[in-house]
CSV table of C-alpha atoms in Angstrom, one decimal:
chain,number,residue,atom,x,y,z
A,1,MET,CA,-78.0,-93.9,135.6
A,2,ILE,CA,-78.3,-90.1,135.1
A,3,ARG,CA,-79.7,-88.5,138.2
A,4,LYS,CA,-79.4,-84.8,137.4
A,5,LEU,CA,-78.6,-82.4,134.5
A,6,ASN,CA,-77.2,-79.0,135.3
A,7,TYR,CA,-77.2,-77.6,131.8
A,8,VAL,CA,-78.4,-78.8,128.4
A,9,GLY,CA,-76.5,-77.3,125.4
A,10,ILE,CA,-78.5,-75.8,122.6
A,11,PRO,CA,-76.3,-74.9,119.6
A,12,THR,CA,-77.2,-71.6,118.0
A,13,ARG,CA,-76.0,-69.5,115.1
A,14,ASP,CA,-77.4,-66.2,116.5
A,15,GLN,CA,-76.8,-65.9,120.2
A,16,ASP,CA,-78.6,-62.6,120.5
A,17,ARG,CA,-81.7,-63.9,118.8
A,18,ALA,CA,-81.7,-67.1,120.8
A,19,LEU,CA,-81.1,-65.2,124.1
A,20,ALA,CA,-84.1,-63.0,123.3
A,21,PHE,CA,-86.3,-66.0,122.6
A,22,TRP,CA,-85.4,-68.0,125.7
A,23,THR,CA,-85.6,-65.0,128.1
A,24,GLU,CA,-88.4,-62.8,126.6
A,25,ILE,CA,-90.7,-65.5,125.4
A,26,MET,CA,-89.8,-68.6,127.4
A,27,GLY,CA,-89.1,-66.8,130.7
A,28,PHE,CA,-85.6,-68.1,131.4
A,29,VAL,CA,-83.2,-66.0,133.4
A,30,ILE,CA,-79.6,-65.2,132.5
A,31,ALA,CA,-77.2,-66.9,135.0
A,32,THR,CA,-73.9,-66.3,133.0
A,33,ASP,CA,-73.2,-64.2,129.9
A,34,ARG,CA,-69.4,-63.8,129.3
A,35,PRO,CA,-67.2,-63.6,126.2
A,36,VAL,CA,-65.4,-66.6,125.0
A,37,GLY,CA,-63.3,-65.5,122.0
A,38,GLU,CA,-65.6,-64.1,119.4
A,39,ARG,CA,-68.6,-65.8,121.0
A,40,ARG,CA,-70.3,-65.8,124.4
A,41,TRP,CA,-70.9,-68.5,127.0
A,42,ILE,CA,-74.5,-68.0,127.9
A,43,GLU,CA,-76.1,-70.0,130.7
A,44,LEU,CA,-79.8,-69.6,131.3
A,45,THR,CA,-81.8,-71.0,134.3
A,46,ILE,CA,-85.4,-71.9,134.6
A,47,PRO,CA,-87.0,-70.2,137.6
A,48,GLY,CA,-87.7,-72.8,140.2
A,49,ALA,CA,-85.8,-75.6,138.4
A,50,GLN,CA,-82.4,-77.2,138.8
A,51,THR,CA,-81.7,-77.6,135.1
A,52,GLY,CA,-80.8,-74.8,132.7
A,53,ILE,CA,-79.7,-74.4,129.2
A,54,LEU,CA,-76.4,-73.3,127.6
A,55,LEU,CA,-76.5,-71.2,124.4
A,56,PHE,CA,-73.1,-71.9,122.9
A,57,THR,CA,-71.7,-73.6,119.8
A,58,PRO,CA,-68.1,-74.7,120.0
A,59,GLU,CA,-65.9,-73.6,117.1
A,60,GLY,CA,-66.0,-76.2,114.4
A,61,HIS,CA,-69.4,-77.5,115.3
A,62,GLU,CA,-71.5,-74.9,113.4
A,63,GLU,CA,-72.5,-77.5,110.8
A,64,ARG,CA,-74.4,-79.4,113.4
A,65,ILE,CA,-77.0,-76.6,113.9
A,66,GLY,CA,-80.2,-77.4,112.2
A,67,HIS,CA,-79.6,-81.1,111.5
A,68,LEU,CA,-82.3,-82.1,114.0
A,69,LEU,CA,-84.9,-80.0,112.3
A,70,GLN,CA,-83.9,-81.3,108.9
A,71,ARG,CA,-84.3,-84.9,110.2
A,72,ILE,CA,-87.7,-84.2,111.6
A,73,VAL,CA,-88.8,-82.7,108.3
A,74,ARG,CA,-87.6,-85.8,106.4
A,75,LEU,CA,-89.3,-88.1,108.8
A,76,ARG,CA,-92.6,-86.3,108.4
A,77,GLN,CA,-92.3,-86.4,104.7
A,78,ARG,CA,-92.1,-90.1,104.9
A,79,ALA,CA,-95.2,-90.1,107.1
A,80,ILE,CA,-93.4,-91.1,110.3
A,81,ARG,CA,-95.1,-89.8,113.3
A,82,ILE,CA,-93.0,-87.9,115.8
């Protein structure tokens, strides 16, 4: 049984844009922002919470970005309520 999550990964194509959204609009705070090759390892925390998010897409996994949104659109087109 899962009892705690430290970080939940959110794959992103544009880390700067995602960082601006999660910090400026959603109110998350930067815990870690360091280079990892050509990308950055960005950990964001939620003020007052134990769980945060990780804005990082491992090399070779870029094709996975956007698949969830595409699935939701297809389900809605078939009149499946989400």
